XYZ file of C-alpha atoms in Angstrom:
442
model
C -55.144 -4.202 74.491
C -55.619 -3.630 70.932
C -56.187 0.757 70.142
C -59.583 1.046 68.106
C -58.008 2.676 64.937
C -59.967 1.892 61.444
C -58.720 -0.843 59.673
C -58.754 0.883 55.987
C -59.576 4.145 54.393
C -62.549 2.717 53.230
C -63.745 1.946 56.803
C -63.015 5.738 58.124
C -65.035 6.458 54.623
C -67.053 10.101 55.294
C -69.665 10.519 52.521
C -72.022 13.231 52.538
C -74.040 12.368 49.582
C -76.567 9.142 50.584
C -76.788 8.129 47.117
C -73.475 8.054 46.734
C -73.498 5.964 50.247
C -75.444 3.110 48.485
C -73.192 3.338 44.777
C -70.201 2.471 46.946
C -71.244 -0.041 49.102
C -73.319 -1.876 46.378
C -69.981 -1.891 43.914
C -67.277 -2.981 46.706
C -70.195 -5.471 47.239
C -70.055 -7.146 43.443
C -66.467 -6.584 44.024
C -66.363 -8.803 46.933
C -68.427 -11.739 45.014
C -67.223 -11.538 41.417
C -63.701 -10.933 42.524
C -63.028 -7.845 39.955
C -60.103 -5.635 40.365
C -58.062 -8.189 41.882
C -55.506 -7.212 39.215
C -54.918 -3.567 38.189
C -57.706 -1.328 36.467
C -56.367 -0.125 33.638
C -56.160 3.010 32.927
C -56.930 3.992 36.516
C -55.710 7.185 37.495
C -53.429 7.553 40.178
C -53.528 11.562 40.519
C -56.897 13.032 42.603
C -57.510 15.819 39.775
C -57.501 13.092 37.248
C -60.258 10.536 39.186
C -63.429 9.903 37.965
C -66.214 8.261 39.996
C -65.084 5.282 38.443
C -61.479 6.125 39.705
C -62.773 6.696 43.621
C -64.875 3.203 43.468
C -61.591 1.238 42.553
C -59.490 3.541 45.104
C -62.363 2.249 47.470
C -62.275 -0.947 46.920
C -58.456 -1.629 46.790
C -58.090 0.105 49.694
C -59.963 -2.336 51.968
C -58.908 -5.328 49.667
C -55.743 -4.748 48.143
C -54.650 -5.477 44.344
C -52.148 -8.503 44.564
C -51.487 -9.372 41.317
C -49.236 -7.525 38.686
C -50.752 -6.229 35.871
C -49.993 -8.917 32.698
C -47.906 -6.538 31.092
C -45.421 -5.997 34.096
C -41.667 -6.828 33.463
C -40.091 -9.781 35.706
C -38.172 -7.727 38.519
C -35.119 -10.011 39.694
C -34.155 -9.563 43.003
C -30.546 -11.373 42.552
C -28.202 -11.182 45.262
C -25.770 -7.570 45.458
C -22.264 -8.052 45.038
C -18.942 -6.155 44.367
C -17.200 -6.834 40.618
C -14.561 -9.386 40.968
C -11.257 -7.565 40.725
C -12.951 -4.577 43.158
C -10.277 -3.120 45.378
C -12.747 -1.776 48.257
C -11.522 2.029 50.004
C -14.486 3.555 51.661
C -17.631 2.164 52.773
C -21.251 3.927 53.581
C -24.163 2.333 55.105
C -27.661 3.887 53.884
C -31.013 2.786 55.391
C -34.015 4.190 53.715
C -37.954 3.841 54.883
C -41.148 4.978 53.134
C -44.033 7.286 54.245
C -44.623 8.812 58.157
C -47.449 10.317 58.772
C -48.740 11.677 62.332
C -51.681 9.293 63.414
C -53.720 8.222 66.228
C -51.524 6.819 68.529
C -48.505 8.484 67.648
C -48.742 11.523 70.647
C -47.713 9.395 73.773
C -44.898 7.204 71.548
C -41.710 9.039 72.003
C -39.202 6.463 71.937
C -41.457 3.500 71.667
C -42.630 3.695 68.342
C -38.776 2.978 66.465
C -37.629 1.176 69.594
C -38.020 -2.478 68.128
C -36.519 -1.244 64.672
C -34.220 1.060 65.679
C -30.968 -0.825 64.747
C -31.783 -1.277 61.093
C -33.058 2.200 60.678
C -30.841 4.533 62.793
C -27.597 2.772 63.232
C -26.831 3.569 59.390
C -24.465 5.987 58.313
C -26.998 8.159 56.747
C -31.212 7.168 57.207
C -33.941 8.429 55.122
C -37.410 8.444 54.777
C -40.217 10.223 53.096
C -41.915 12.831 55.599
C -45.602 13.191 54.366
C -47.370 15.311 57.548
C -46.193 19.150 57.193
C -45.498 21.043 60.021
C -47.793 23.905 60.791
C -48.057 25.994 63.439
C -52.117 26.642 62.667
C -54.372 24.780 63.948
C -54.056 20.798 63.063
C -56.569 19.339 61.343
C -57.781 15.734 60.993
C -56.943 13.326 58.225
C -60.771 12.910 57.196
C -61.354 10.748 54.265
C -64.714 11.354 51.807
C -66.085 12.406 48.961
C -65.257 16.387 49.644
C -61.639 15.570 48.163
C -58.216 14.426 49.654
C -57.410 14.445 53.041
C -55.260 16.759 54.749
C -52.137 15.902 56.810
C -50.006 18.121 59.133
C -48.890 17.694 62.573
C -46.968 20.170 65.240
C -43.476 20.223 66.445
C -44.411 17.714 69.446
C -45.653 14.839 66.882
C -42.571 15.636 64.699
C -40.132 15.451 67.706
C -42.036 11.779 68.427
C -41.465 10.921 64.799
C -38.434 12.461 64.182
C -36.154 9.676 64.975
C -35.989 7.435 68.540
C -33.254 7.969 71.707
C -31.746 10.923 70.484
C -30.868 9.373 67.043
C -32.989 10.791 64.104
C -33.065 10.935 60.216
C -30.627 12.830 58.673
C -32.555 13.194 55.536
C -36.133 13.970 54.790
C -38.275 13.391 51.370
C -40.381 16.592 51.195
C -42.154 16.416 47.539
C -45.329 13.985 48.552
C -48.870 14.833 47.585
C -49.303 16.392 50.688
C -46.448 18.934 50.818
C -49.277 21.643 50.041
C -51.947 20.335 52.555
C -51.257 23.654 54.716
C -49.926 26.317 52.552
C -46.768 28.650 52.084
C -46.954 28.196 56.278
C -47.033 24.347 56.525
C -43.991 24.405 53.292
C -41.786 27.579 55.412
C -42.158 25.783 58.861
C -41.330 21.962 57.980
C -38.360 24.037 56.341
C -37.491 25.821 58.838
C -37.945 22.934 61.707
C -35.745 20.315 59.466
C -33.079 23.109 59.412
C -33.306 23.611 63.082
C -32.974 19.552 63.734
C -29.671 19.537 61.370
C -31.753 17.089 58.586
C -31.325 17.649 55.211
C -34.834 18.606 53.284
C -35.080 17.367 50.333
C -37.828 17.047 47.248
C -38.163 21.386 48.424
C -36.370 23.632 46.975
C -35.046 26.296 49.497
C -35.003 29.461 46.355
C -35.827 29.615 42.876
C -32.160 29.003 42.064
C -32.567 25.329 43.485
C -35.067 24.209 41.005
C -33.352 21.364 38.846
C -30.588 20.866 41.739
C -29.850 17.640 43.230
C -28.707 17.912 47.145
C -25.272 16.676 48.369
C -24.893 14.740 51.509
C -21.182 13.447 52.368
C -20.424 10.562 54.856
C -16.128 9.252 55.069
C -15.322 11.148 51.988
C -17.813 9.534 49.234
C -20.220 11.998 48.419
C -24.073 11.143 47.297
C -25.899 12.694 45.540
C -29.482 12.926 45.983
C -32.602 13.469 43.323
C -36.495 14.063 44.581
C -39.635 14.550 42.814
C -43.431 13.679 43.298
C -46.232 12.972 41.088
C -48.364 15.624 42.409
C -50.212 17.999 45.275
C -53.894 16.696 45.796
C -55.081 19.233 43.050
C -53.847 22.051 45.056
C -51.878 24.666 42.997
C -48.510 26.724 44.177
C -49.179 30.189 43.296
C -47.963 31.035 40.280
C -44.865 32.490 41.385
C -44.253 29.842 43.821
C -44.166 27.408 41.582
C -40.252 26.219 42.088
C -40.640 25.497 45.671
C -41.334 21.801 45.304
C -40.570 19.377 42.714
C -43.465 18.029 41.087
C -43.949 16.395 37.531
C -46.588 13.994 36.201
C -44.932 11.113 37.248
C -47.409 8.810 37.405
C -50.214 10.157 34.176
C -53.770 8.368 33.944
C -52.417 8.968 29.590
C -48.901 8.841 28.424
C -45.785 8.507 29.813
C -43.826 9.255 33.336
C -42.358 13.020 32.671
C -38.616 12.416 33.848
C -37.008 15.373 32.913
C -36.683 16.887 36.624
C -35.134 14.266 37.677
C -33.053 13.833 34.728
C -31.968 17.647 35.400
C -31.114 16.730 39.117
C -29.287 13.727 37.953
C -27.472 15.754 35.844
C -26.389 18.327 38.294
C -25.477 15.596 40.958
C -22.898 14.661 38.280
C -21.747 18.605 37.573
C -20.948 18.555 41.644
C -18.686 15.478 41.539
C -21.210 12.543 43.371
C -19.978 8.807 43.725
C -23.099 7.815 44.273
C -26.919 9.404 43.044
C -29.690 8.118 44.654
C -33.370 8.892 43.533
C -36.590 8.983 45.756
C -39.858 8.996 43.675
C -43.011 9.649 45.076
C -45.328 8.040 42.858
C -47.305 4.971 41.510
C -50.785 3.879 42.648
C -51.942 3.421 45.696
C -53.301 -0.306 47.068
C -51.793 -2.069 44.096
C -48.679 -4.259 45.585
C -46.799 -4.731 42.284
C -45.976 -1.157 40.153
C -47.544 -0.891 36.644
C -45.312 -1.892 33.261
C -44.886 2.289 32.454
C -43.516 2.905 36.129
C -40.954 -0.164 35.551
C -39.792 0.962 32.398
C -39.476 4.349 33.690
C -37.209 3.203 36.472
C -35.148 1.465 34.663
C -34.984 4.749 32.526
C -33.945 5.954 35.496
C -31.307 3.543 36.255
C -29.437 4.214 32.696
C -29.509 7.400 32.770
C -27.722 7.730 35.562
C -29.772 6.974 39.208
C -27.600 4.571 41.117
C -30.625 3.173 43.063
C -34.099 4.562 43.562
C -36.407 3.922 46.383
C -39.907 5.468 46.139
C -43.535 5.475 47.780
C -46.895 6.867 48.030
C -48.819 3.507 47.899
C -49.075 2.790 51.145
C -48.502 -0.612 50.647
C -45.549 -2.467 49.817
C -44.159 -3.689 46.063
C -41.208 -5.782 44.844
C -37.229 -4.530 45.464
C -35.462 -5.099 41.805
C -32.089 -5.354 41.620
C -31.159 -4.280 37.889
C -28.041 -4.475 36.192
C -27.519 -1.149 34.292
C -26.672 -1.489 30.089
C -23.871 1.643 31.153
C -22.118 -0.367 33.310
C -22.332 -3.942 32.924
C -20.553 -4.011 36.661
C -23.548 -1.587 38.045
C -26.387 -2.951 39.824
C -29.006 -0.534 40.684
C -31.683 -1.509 43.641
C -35.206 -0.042 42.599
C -37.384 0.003 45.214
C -41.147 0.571 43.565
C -42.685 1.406 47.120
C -41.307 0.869 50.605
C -45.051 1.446 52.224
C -45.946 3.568 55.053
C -43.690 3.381 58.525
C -46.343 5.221 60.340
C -50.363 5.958 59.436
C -53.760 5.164 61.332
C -54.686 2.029 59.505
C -54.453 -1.195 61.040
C -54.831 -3.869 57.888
C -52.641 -6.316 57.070
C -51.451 -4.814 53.727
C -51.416 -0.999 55.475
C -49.101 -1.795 58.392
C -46.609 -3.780 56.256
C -43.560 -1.657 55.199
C -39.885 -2.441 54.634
C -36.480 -1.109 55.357
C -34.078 -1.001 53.075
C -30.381 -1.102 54.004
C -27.764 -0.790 51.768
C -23.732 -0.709 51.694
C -22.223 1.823 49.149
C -18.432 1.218 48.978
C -15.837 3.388 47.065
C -12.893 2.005 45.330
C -10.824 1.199 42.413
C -11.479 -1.444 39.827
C -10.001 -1.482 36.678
C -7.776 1.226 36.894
C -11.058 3.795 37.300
C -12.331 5.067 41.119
C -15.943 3.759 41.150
C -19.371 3.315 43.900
C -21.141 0.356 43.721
C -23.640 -1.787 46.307
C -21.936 -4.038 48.405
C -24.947 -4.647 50.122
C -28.660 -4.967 50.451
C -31.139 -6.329 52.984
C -35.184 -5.976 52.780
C -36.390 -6.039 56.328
C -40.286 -6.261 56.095
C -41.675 -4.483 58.931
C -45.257 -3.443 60.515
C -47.049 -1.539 62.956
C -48.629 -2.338 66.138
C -51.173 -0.124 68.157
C -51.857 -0.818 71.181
C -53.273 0.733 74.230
C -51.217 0.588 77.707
C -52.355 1.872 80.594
C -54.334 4.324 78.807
C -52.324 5.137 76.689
C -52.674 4.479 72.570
C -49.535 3.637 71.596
C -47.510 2.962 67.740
C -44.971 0.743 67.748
C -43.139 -0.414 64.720
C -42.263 -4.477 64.719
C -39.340 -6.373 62.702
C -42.131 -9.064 61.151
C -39.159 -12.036 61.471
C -39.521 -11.795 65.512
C -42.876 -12.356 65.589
C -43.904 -14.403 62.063
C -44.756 -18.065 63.421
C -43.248 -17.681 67.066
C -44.931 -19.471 69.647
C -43.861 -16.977 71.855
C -45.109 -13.713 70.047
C -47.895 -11.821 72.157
C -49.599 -10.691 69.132
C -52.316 -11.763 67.339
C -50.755 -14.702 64.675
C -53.758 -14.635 62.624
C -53.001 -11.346 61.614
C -49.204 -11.821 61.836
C -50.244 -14.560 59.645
C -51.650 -12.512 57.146
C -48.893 -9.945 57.399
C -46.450 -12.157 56.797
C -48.444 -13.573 53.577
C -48.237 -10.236 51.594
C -44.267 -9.838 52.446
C -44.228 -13.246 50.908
C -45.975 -12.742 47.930
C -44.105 -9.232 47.532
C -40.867 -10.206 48.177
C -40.600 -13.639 48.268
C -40.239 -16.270 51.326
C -36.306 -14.972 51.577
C -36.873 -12.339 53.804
C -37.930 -15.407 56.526
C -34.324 -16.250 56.961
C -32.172 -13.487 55.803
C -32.869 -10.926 58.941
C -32.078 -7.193 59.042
């Protein structure tokens, strides 16, 4: 039996202003029949402390009815087949598998071990898995993700949730993406104790900077002797402020500005460092971009490709909560060097049960060390988009969250679940990533 979760935000939508009540439903209305803000608002801000009211009607609206087309400035973003240079002498090889946004939900509390049981091979058997962890730990008392019109919502869970969402059968992910928009939802406590936790479970934090001295650091994870570095920033904290000598703990820039361009120079400075320290290998993870829109916007492209040239060997990001195109750009330094940019990898786990909100991806990647040309280099050997989305369910009681591979069940006779809205998964993962992903499996 299906678990009675809202489909979208705007469903769960908590306004305490009637007038405001009537302004929203009579614009999604028009919105509905005139078919406006199918493609991107621009201009539209993508921070909370930049929104208008203007700003909060399109969030509204694109939230229950997704933007699916790219804006008519947007780049083409190839998504050519990975390959080594011809000539490559192979040495070491790394597998990486990489995941956007968890969040504690409805659903999630009795799902230990069912929720990544269907994906668990593509996401855990990696080398080294990674995802972006957007519910703090807190040891006050949790509150509910309420969305309205009295400003974001919060998000935290306790040690329980996290041990459900941590990773399935005793496997788990061995690093965490800490700078989100929600880092700050419960204070200095709900920063210290995800800290403190991740330490405790052996996974590298990262996107938090453990002292004042790690501001402008990348982090260093090693796997079989090639050693990757890693870069994190996010485009913002829901209007709430660090103190102002608390500042350093988290890495935030304006990464994705309602006016000008993306500010890159944290990540440059990371970059930078994860060069100083010797990496093969630097991947970046960028929370940013706008929410509900299924392609990124031309500034966010450019910027990643920025990215790319300066010296990020791949980027995956998030924070849109639905899914966008996987590029595969060959860098101007290194003619041999494709970089994957992933402009949003959606959300694993959240309390939404729309098509476009339950699609996500996994991304899995080979990085392999060796010698070409006479010179040691990393380069992708490897890459696979898995499109993947939630179920919730209730069994025997019980609401459960379970996380399907959409090629087992995408026009299968034999799937239990609901084909109309497999159907209509399965549409946006085509129109996102093309009908590849049909035959090319995990």
């Amino acid at each position: 039996m299906t678990s009675k979760l809202p489909a979208t935000p705007a469903e769960a939508l908590q306004i305490s202003v009637p007038p405001l009540r009537l302004v929203v439903r009579a614009v999604t209305g028009l919105a509905d029949r005139l078919g406006f803000w199918r493609a991107p608002l621009a201009g539209a801000a993508a921070a909370s402390d930049e929104m208008t009211t203007l700003d909060t009607l399109y969030w509204v609206q694109k939230s229950r009815a997704p933007v699916t087309q790219p804006g008519a400035d947007v780049p083409d973003m190839r998504a050519d087949p990975v390959a080594l240079p011809e000539g490559f002498v192979p040495d070491t090889r790394v597998t990486l598998a990489a995941a956007g946004d968890i969040l504690r939900s409805r659903g999630i509390d009795g799902s230990k071990d069912v929720v990544f049981a269907r994906i668990a091979d593509v996401l855990f058997d990696a080398d080294l898995s990674i995802a972006n962890f957007e519910s703090p730990i807190t040891t006050q008392p949790l509150v509910e993700e309420v969305i309205g019109d009295k400003g974001p919502p919060l998000e935290c869970c306790d040690r329980a949730q996290f041990d459900i969402l941590k990773g399935h059968g005793g496997r788990r992910f061995d690093v965490l993406n800490t700078a989100n928009n929600h880092r700050f939802d419960m204070g200095l406590e709900g920063i210290e104790t995800t800290s403190r936790v991740l330490a405790e479970e052996g996974i590298l934090e990262i996107g938090t900077n453990a002292s004042p001295d790690q501001q402008g650091c990348g982090w260093v994870i090693e796997r079989d002797g090639l050693r990757i570095g890693l870069v994190s920033d996010t485009f913002g904290l829901n209007g709430h402020k660090l103190p102002a000598d608390e500042g350093w703990r988290i890495n935030v820039s304006a990464l994705s500005p309602k006016r000008g361009d993306p500010d890159l120079s944290s990540l440059k400075r990371q970059i930078d460092d994860c060069r100083a320290k010797g990496c093969d290998f630097i991947l970046a993870t960028v929370h940013w971009g706008w929410e509900f829109e299924m392609f990124p916007r031309a500034g966010q492209v450019a910027a990643a490709r920025e990215l790319a040239e300066y010296g990020a060997d791949s980027i995956v990001s998030h924070h849109p909560h639905v899914i966008q195109p996987v590029e595969t750009y060959r860098t101007a330094r290194d003619p041999d060097r494709v970089a994957v940019i992933a402009y949003s990898l959606g959300s694993l786990t959240w309390g939404f049960t729309a098509p476009h909100i339950v699609l996500s991806t996994v991304l899995n990647m080979t990085l392999t060390k060796g010698r070409v040309g006479g010179e040691t280099r990393t380069y992708l050997e490897r890459l696979s988009v898995t499109p993947v989305f939630r179920t919730h369910v209730e069994e025997d009681g019980v609401a459960l969250t379970r996380i399907e591979k959409l090629a087992d069940h995408a026009d299968a006779a034999d799937s239990p679940l609901d084909q109309d809205h497999v159907a209509q998964v399965a549409a946006h993962a085509d129109r996102v990533l093309g009908p590849g992903w049909r035959t090319q499996g995990g």
